[in-house]
Amino acid sequence: MDVRVFDDSASLGRFAAEHVLEAISARPDAVIGLATGSSPLSIYNAWAELARERELNLSGVRCFALDEYAGIDPEHQESYRTVITNTVVGPVGLTPELVHVPATVASAAAASAYEEAIAAAGGVDLQILGIGRNGHLGFNEPGSPFDSRTRRVSLTPETISDNARFFGAPENVPGEAITQGLGTIMDARKLIIVAIGEAKAKAVAAAIAGPVTEQVPASIVQRHPDVVYVLDRAAASLLP
Ligand code: F6R
């Protein structure tokens, strides 16, 4: 496991974006896994900036989002489809048809279709991840099985309250989601996990240095062969 600590989110974003571009230079149709939320934005900004600076053609890159709210209108401004379109696909210059987001119907059939689509693409080369204050990855809340696959899940009150900032109030946050499972995430060939801010320090320390337990979903990545954590000083502050 490689743990990097940065003074500011711009240099963190550049470092992580170089990993993304390395995967794409190895294979122009690389499969990149996308997280949403606040943490990965500096990576997406840097990715877009470097692509512009270097005049890269990224139209062959394929992407799979980690998760999506169940039952949300896909056109809603906070659906992960919309967020990914606005923060990654447009700025980076990806081909929208090659960017997959789980279906908001979140049925068992949609979940297995998503797993099949990832497998048919040859698996994920590099997965970008944020981490929840409760140690979640994707919407795999504490107690999620380590071998879980894409499925419908309920969000914990903590996650609903964290995401209320995007919806104005907790009661507007969808209570369920469709998420790649921890087993799905662990199948990605490389993981980049980003955490910014003091609120993440406890989860980061538990995930990196605590026991591997389903109560801290992110602790499973201790068993992944190729993980890079990119942290700011505040998020790294409780690491031993
Ligand atoms: C987003 C996702 C979540 C977030 C996590 C951190 O697709 O699956 O696991 O990565 O909740 O969110 P932020 O970055 O907003 O603190």
mmCIF file of C-alpha atoms and ligand atoms in Angstrom:
data_model
loop_
_atom_site.group_PDB
_atom_site.id
_atom_site.type_symbol
_atom_site.label_atom_id
_atom_site.label_comp_id
_atom_site.label_asym_id
_atom_site.label_seq_id
_atom_site.Cartn_x
_atom_site.Cartn_y
_atom_site.Cartn_z
ATOM 1 C CA MET A 1 0.000 0.000 0.000
ATOM 2 C CA ASP A 2 1.316 3.424 -0.968
ATOM 3 C CA VAL A 3 0.158 6.300 1.273
ATOM 4 C CA ARG A 4 0.869 9.840 0.050
ATOM 5 C CA VAL A 5 0.165 12.998 2.013
ATOM 6 C CA PHE A 6 -0.174 16.409 0.327
ATOM 7 C CA ASP A 7 -0.258 20.001 1.558
ATOM 8 C CA ASP A 8 -3.053 20.999 -0.782
ATOM 9 C CA SER A 9 -5.755 19.395 -2.869
ATOM 10 C CA ALA A 10 -4.354 20.733 -6.150
ATOM 11 C CA SER A 11 -1.087 18.793 -5.813
ATOM 12 C CA LEU A 12 -3.019 15.762 -4.541
ATOM 13 C CA GLY A 13 -5.234 15.968 -7.632
ATOM 14 C CA ARG A 14 -2.280 16.264 -10.011
ATOM 15 C CA PHE A 15 -0.504 13.274 -8.488
ATOM 16 C CA ALA A 16 -3.614 11.083 -8.741
ATOM 17 C CA ALA A 17 -4.452 12.327 -12.236
ATOM 18 C CA GLU A 18 -0.963 11.290 -13.409
ATOM 19 C CA HIS A 19 -1.828 7.724 -12.324
ATOM 20 C CA VAL A 20 -5.033 7.911 -14.362
ATOM 21 C CA LEU A 21 -3.153 9.177 -17.423
ATOM 22 C CA GLU A 22 -0.534 6.469 -16.989
ATOM 23 C CA ALA A 23 -3.281 3.822 -17.141
ATOM 24 C CA ILE A 24 -4.657 5.483 -20.273
ATOM 25 C CA SER A 25 -1.279 5.774 -21.954
ATOM 26 C CA ALA A 26 -0.772 2.048 -21.366
ATOM 27 C CA ARG A 27 -4.136 1.414 -23.015
ATOM 28 C CA PRO A 28 -6.120 4.180 -24.771
ATOM 29 C CA ASP A 29 -9.357 2.272 -24.113
ATOM 30 C CA ALA A 30 -8.525 1.803 -20.417
ATOM 31 C CA VAL A 31 -11.421 1.192 -18.047
ATOM 32 C CA ILE A 32 -11.526 3.793 -15.284
ATOM 33 C CA GLY A 33 -13.842 3.494 -12.276
ATOM 34 C CA LEU A 34 -15.354 6.792 -11.158
ATOM 35 C CA ALA A 35 -16.439 7.889 -7.692
ATOM 36 C CA THR A 36 -18.649 10.895 -7.054
ATOM 37 C CA GLY A 37 -18.811 13.208 -4.020
ATOM 38 C CA SER A 38 -16.484 16.071 -3.122
ATOM 39 C CA SER A 39 -13.192 14.220 -2.647
ATOM 40 C CA PRO A 40 -12.418 13.208 -6.256
ATOM 41 C CA LEU A 41 -13.126 16.660 -7.718
ATOM 42 C CA SER A 42 -9.496 17.769 -7.462
ATOM 43 C CA ILE A 43 -8.503 14.633 -9.405
ATOM 44 C CA TYR A 44 -11.084 15.314 -12.106
ATOM 45 C CA ASN A 45 -10.025 18.966 -12.349
ATOM 46 C CA ALA A 46 -6.366 17.986 -12.704
ATOM 47 C CA TRP A 47 -7.219 15.214 -15.188
ATOM 48 C CA ALA A 48 -9.088 17.739 -17.349
ATOM 49 C CA GLU A 49 -6.285 20.292 -17.045
ATOM 50 C CA LEU A 50 -3.532 17.814 -17.968
ATOM 51 C CA ALA A 51 -5.591 16.466 -20.868
ATOM 52 C CA ARG A 52 -5.917 20.037 -22.200
ATOM 53 C CA GLU A 53 -2.254 20.922 -21.613
ATOM 54 C CA ARG A 54 -1.046 17.756 -23.336
ATOM 55 C CA GLU A 55 -3.751 17.844 -26.021
ATOM 56 C CA LEU A 56 -4.710 14.249 -25.272
ATOM 57 C CA ASN A 57 -7.456 12.473 -27.138
ATOM 58 C CA LEU A 58 -9.308 10.512 -24.452
ATOM 59 C CA SER A 59 -12.289 9.543 -26.563
ATOM 60 C CA GLY A 60 -11.539 5.811 -26.254
ATOM 61 C CA VAL A 61 -11.518 5.730 -22.444
ATOM 62 C CA ARG A 62 -14.298 3.636 -20.908
ATOM 63 C CA CYS A 63 -15.714 4.362 -17.450
ATOM 64 C CA PHE A 64 -17.945 2.765 -14.843
ATOM 65 C CA ALA A 65 -19.398 4.754 -11.975
ATOM 66 C CA LEU A 66 -19.315 3.202 -8.533
ATOM 67 C CA ASP A 67 -22.881 3.868 -7.571
ATOM 68 C CA GLU A 68 -26.155 5.721 -8.135
ATOM 69 C CA TYR A 69 -29.151 6.684 -5.998
ATOM 70 C CA ALA A 70 -32.128 4.359 -6.348
ATOM 71 C CA GLY A 71 -35.290 5.894 -7.716
ATOM 72 C CA ILE A 72 -33.775 9.300 -8.495
ATOM 73 C CA ASP A 73 -34.663 10.926 -11.808
ATOM 74 C CA PRO A 74 -31.491 10.402 -13.909
ATOM 75 C CA GLU A 75 -31.871 14.032 -15.034
ATOM 76 C CA HIS A 76 -31.901 15.286 -11.404
ATOM 77 C CA GLN A 77 -28.972 17.659 -10.817
ATOM 78 C CA GLU A 78 -27.704 15.425 -8.003
ATOM 79 C CA SER A 79 -28.090 12.068 -9.729
ATOM 80 C CA TYR A 80 -24.636 10.559 -10.070
ATOM 81 C CA ARG A 81 -25.209 10.352 -13.820
ATOM 82 C CA THR A 82 -25.618 14.134 -13.954
ATOM 83 C CA VAL A 83 -22.745 14.773 -11.548
ATOM 84 C CA ILE A 84 -20.373 12.558 -13.525
ATOM 85 C CA THR A 85 -21.435 14.168 -16.789
ATOM 86 C CA ASN A 86 -20.775 17.640 -15.390
ATOM 87 C CA THR A 87 -17.599 16.992 -13.405
ATOM 88 C CA VAL A 88 -15.797 14.355 -15.481
ATOM 89 C CA VAL A 89 -17.223 13.509 -18.878
ATOM 90 C CA GLY A 90 -17.540 17.088 -20.148
ATOM 91 C CA PRO A 91 -14.390 18.624 -18.620
ATOM 92 C CA VAL A 92 -12.104 15.681 -19.471
ATOM 93 C CA GLY A 93 -13.559 15.146 -22.948
ATOM 94 C CA LEU A 94 -14.739 11.558 -22.541
ATOM 95 C CA THR A 95 -17.196 9.872 -24.893
ATOM 96 C CA PRO A 96 -20.589 9.870 -23.075
ATOM 97 C CA GLU A 97 -21.634 6.535 -24.621
ATOM 98 C CA LEU A 98 -18.583 4.863 -23.063
ATOM 99 C CA VAL A 99 -19.403 6.096 -19.549
ATOM 100 C CA HIS A 100 -21.672 3.749 -17.604
ATOM 101 C CA VAL A 101 -23.642 4.572 -14.468
ATOM 102 C CA PRO A 102 -25.844 2.028 -12.632
ATOM 103 C CA ALA A 103 -29.531 2.220 -13.544
ATOM 104 C CA THR A 104 -31.675 4.163 -11.084
ATOM 105 C CA VAL A 105 -34.263 1.351 -11.126
ATOM 106 C CA ALA A 106 -31.705 -0.527 -9.003
ATOM 107 C CA SER A 107 -33.340 -3.907 -9.638
ATOM 108 C CA ALA A 108 -31.530 -7.218 -9.194
ATOM 109 C CA ALA A 109 -31.529 -7.541 -13.001
ATOM 110 C CA ALA A 110 -29.965 -4.084 -13.404
ATOM 111 C CA ALA A 111 -27.335 -4.972 -10.789
ATOM 112 C CA SER A 112 -26.292 -8.173 -12.531
ATOM 113 C CA ALA A 113 -26.345 -6.425 -15.925
ATOM 114 C CA TYR A 114 -23.890 -3.886 -14.484
ATOM 115 C CA GLU A 115 -21.578 -6.622 -13.217
ATOM 116 C CA GLU A 116 -21.747 -8.292 -16.634
ATOM 117 C CA ALA A 117 -20.951 -5.019 -18.418
ATOM 118 C CA ILE A 118 -17.844 -4.506 -16.250
ATOM 119 C CA ALA A 119 -16.728 -8.081 -16.920
ATOM 120 C CA ALA A 120 -17.398 -7.701 -20.669
ATOM 121 C CA ALA A 121 -15.195 -4.587 -20.680
ATOM 122 C CA GLY A 122 -12.377 -6.731 -19.266
ATOM 123 C CA GLY A 123 -12.629 -5.380 -15.701
ATOM 124 C CA VAL A 124 -11.611 -2.040 -14.228
ATOM 125 C CA ASP A 125 -7.976 -0.978 -14.733
ATOM 126 C CA LEU A 126 -8.005 1.839 -12.192
ATOM 127 C CA GLN A 127 -10.743 2.597 -9.678
ATOM 128 C CA ILE A 128 -10.978 6.042 -8.079
ATOM 129 C CA LEU A 129 -12.588 5.927 -4.620
ATOM 130 C CA GLY A 130 -13.597 8.304 -1.861
ATOM 131 C CA ILE A 131 -14.163 7.053 1.671
ATOM 132 C CA GLY A 132 -17.107 7.776 3.953
ATOM 133 C CA ARG A 133 -16.750 9.013 7.555
ATOM 134 C CA ASN A 134 -17.990 5.560 8.528
ATOM 135 C CA GLY A 135 -15.381 3.868 6.324
ATOM 136 C CA HIS A 136 -17.743 3.086 3.465
ATOM 137 C CA LEU A 137 -16.554 2.548 -0.106
ATOM 138 C CA GLY A 138 -19.156 3.242 -2.739
ATOM 139 C CA PHE A 139 -22.366 2.806 -0.766
ATOM 140 C CA ASN A 140 -21.078 -0.305 0.994
ATOM 141 C CA GLU A 141 -21.975 0.707 4.519
ATOM 142 C CA PRO A 142 -20.462 -0.959 7.644
ATOM 143 C CA GLY A 143 -21.471 -4.618 7.769
ATOM 144 C CA SER A 144 -21.384 -5.033 3.963
ATOM 145 C CA PRO A 145 -19.924 -8.428 3.055
ATOM 146 C CA PHE A 146 -16.390 -8.311 1.678
ATOM 147 C CA ASP A 147 -17.484 -10.535 -1.214
ATOM 148 C CA SER A 148 -20.530 -8.410 -2.110
ATOM 149 C CA ARG A 149 -21.293 -7.581 -5.748
ATOM 150 C CA THR A 150 -23.370 -4.795 -7.326
ATOM 151 C CA ARG A 151 -26.714 -4.614 -5.528
ATOM 152 C CA ARG A 152 -29.387 -2.402 -4.013
ATOM 153 C CA VAL A 153 -28.549 -1.092 -0.526
ATOM 154 C CA SER A 154 -29.950 1.224 2.153
ATOM 155 C CA LEU A 155 -27.953 4.264 3.215
ATOM 156 C CA THR A 156 -27.158 4.742 6.910
ATOM 157 C CA PRO A 157 -28.433 7.870 8.707
ATOM 158 C CA GLU A 158 -24.805 9.112 8.834
ATOM 159 C CA THR A 159 -24.427 8.896 5.044
ATOM 160 C CA ILE A 160 -27.833 10.515 4.513
ATOM 161 C CA SER A 161 -26.820 13.374 6.788
ATOM 162 C CA ASP A 162 -23.422 13.726 5.022
ATOM 163 C CA ASN A 163 -25.092 13.874 1.618
ATOM 164 C CA ALA A 164 -27.861 16.258 2.725
ATOM 165 C CA ARG A 165 -25.590 19.127 1.644
ATOM 166 C CA PHE A 166 -26.266 18.171 -1.972
ATOM 167 C CA PHE A 167 -30.051 17.934 -1.525
ATOM 168 C CA GLY A 168 -30.827 20.819 0.819
ATOM 169 C CA ALA A 169 -32.153 18.587 3.625
ATOM 170 C CA PRO A 170 -31.742 14.981 4.827
ATOM 171 C CA GLU A 171 -35.349 14.115 3.944
ATOM 172 C CA ASN A 172 -34.596 14.856 0.274
ATOM 173 C CA VAL A 173 -31.710 12.362 0.086
ATOM 174 C CA PRO A 174 -32.780 9.057 -1.480
ATOM 175 C CA GLY A 175 -32.602 6.373 1.209
ATOM 176 C CA GLU A 176 -31.420 3.642 -1.139
ATOM 177 C CA ALA A 177 -28.817 3.214 -3.825
ATOM 178 C CA ILE A 178 -27.303 0.738 -6.231
ATOM 179 C CA THR A 179 -23.597 0.232 -5.593
ATOM 180 C CA GLN A 180 -20.755 -1.883 -6.812
ATOM 181 C CA GLY A 181 -19.965 -4.372 -4.059
ATOM 182 C CA LEU A 182 -16.725 -4.624 -2.115
ATOM 183 C CA GLY A 183 -15.917 -7.764 -4.118
ATOM 184 C CA THR A 184 -16.484 -5.812 -7.346
ATOM 185 C CA ILE A 185 -14.224 -2.985 -6.152
ATOM 186 C CA MET A 186 -11.500 -5.425 -5.071
ATOM 187 C CA ASP A 187 -11.451 -6.890 -8.598
ATOM 188 C CA ALA A 188 -10.169 -3.576 -10.025
ATOM 189 C CA ARG A 189 -6.492 -3.865 -10.916
ATOM 190 C CA LYS A 190 -5.511 -0.637 -9.143
ATOM 191 C CA LEU A 191 -7.251 1.490 -6.509
ATOM 192 C CA ILE A 192 -6.713 5.179 -5.800
ATOM 193 C CA ILE A 193 -8.426 6.291 -2.599
ATOM 194 C CA VAL A 194 -8.758 9.993 -1.911
ATOM 195 C CA ALA A 195 -9.612 11.577 1.437
ATOM 196 C CA ILE A 196 -9.591 15.264 2.277
ATOM 197 C CA GLY A 197 -10.317 16.944 5.602
ATOM 198 C CA GLU A 198 -10.284 16.188 9.300
ATOM 199 C CA ALA A 199 -13.719 14.557 9.211
ATOM 200 C CA LYS A 200 -12.139 11.621 7.345
ATOM 201 C CA ALA A 201 -9.137 11.163 9.657
ATOM 202 C CA LYS A 202 -10.729 8.489 11.859
ATOM 203 C CA ALA A 203 -11.992 6.422 8.932
ATOM 204 C CA VAL A 204 -8.641 6.701 7.131
ATOM 205 C CA ALA A 205 -6.691 5.541 10.204
ATOM 206 C CA ALA A 206 -9.097 2.640 10.783
ATOM 207 C CA ALA A 207 -8.971 1.608 7.124
ATOM 208 C CA ILE A 208 -5.189 1.750 6.787
ATOM 209 C CA ALA A 209 -3.962 0.745 10.219
ATOM 210 C CA GLY A 210 -6.890 -0.975 11.944
ATOM 211 C CA PRO A 211 -8.068 -4.579 11.753
ATOM 212 C CA VAL A 212 -9.638 -5.859 8.531
ATOM 213 C CA THR A 213 -13.290 -5.981 9.506
ATOM 214 C CA GLU A 214 -16.624 -5.638 7.751
ATOM 215 C CA GLN A 215 -17.419 -2.893 10.286
ATOM 216 C CA VAL A 216 -14.865 -0.760 8.381
ATOM 217 C CA PRO A 217 -15.590 -1.593 4.739
ATOM 218 C CA ALA A 218 -12.476 0.188 3.418
ATOM 219 C CA SER A 219 -10.225 -1.992 5.599
ATOM 220 C CA ILE A 220 -10.585 -4.738 2.965
ATOM 221 C CA VAL A 221 -8.244 -2.853 0.632
ATOM 222 C CA GLN A 222 -5.375 -3.797 2.946
ATOM 223 C CA ARG A 223 -5.639 -7.080 1.005
ATOM 224 C CA HIS A 224 -5.475 -5.430 -2.436
ATOM 225 C CA PRO A 225 -2.098 -5.703 -4.212
ATOM 226 C CA ASP A 226 -2.065 -2.192 -5.750
ATOM 227 C CA VAL A 227 -3.536 0.627 -3.652
ATOM 228 C CA VAL A 228 -2.545 4.278 -3.519
ATOM 229 C CA TYR A 229 -4.030 6.511 -0.811
ATOM 230 C CA VAL A 230 -3.882 10.228 -1.596
ATOM 231 C CA LEU A 231 -4.568 12.272 1.545
ATOM 232 C CA ASP A 232 -4.290 15.825 2.720
ATOM 233 C CA ARG A 233 -2.597 16.477 6.084
ATOM 234 C CA ALA A 234 -5.904 16.689 7.953
ATOM 235 C CA ALA A 235 -7.174 13.353 6.639
ATOM 236 C CA ALA A 236 -3.807 11.754 7.492
ATOM 237 C CA SER A 237 -3.634 13.314 10.971
ATOM 238 C CA LEU A 238 -4.618 10.192 12.957
ATOM 239 C CA LEU A 239 -2.358 7.766 11.112
ATOM 240 C CA PRO A 240 0.179 6.118 13.417
HETATM 241 C C1 F6R B 1 -19.386 8.268 -4.183
HETATM 242 C C2 F6R B 1 -19.298 7.255 -3.169
HETATM 243 C C3 F6R B 1 -19.009 7.540 -1.721
HETATM 244 C C4 F6R B 1 -18.086 8.739 -1.495
HETATM 245 C C5 F6R B 1 -17.862 8.971 -0.018
HETATM 246 C C6 F6R B 1 -17.066 10.227 0.243
HETATM 247 O O1 F6R B 1 -19.570 7.679 -5.443
HETATM 248 O O2 F6R B 1 -19.476 6.146 -3.501
HETATM 249 O O3 F6R B 1 -18.423 6.389 -1.148
HETATM 250 O O4 F6R B 1 -16.869 8.528 -2.138
HETATM 251 O O5 F6R B 1 -19.076 9.080 0.637
HETATM 252 O O6 F6R B 1 -17.803 11.318 -0.206
HETATM 253 P P1 F6R B 1 -17.191 12.776 -0.229
HETATM 254 O O7 F6R B 1 -16.051 12.722 -1.156
HETATM 255 O O8 F6R B 1 -18.295 13.659 -0.736
HETATM 256 O O9 F6R B 1 -16.778 13.074 1.159
#
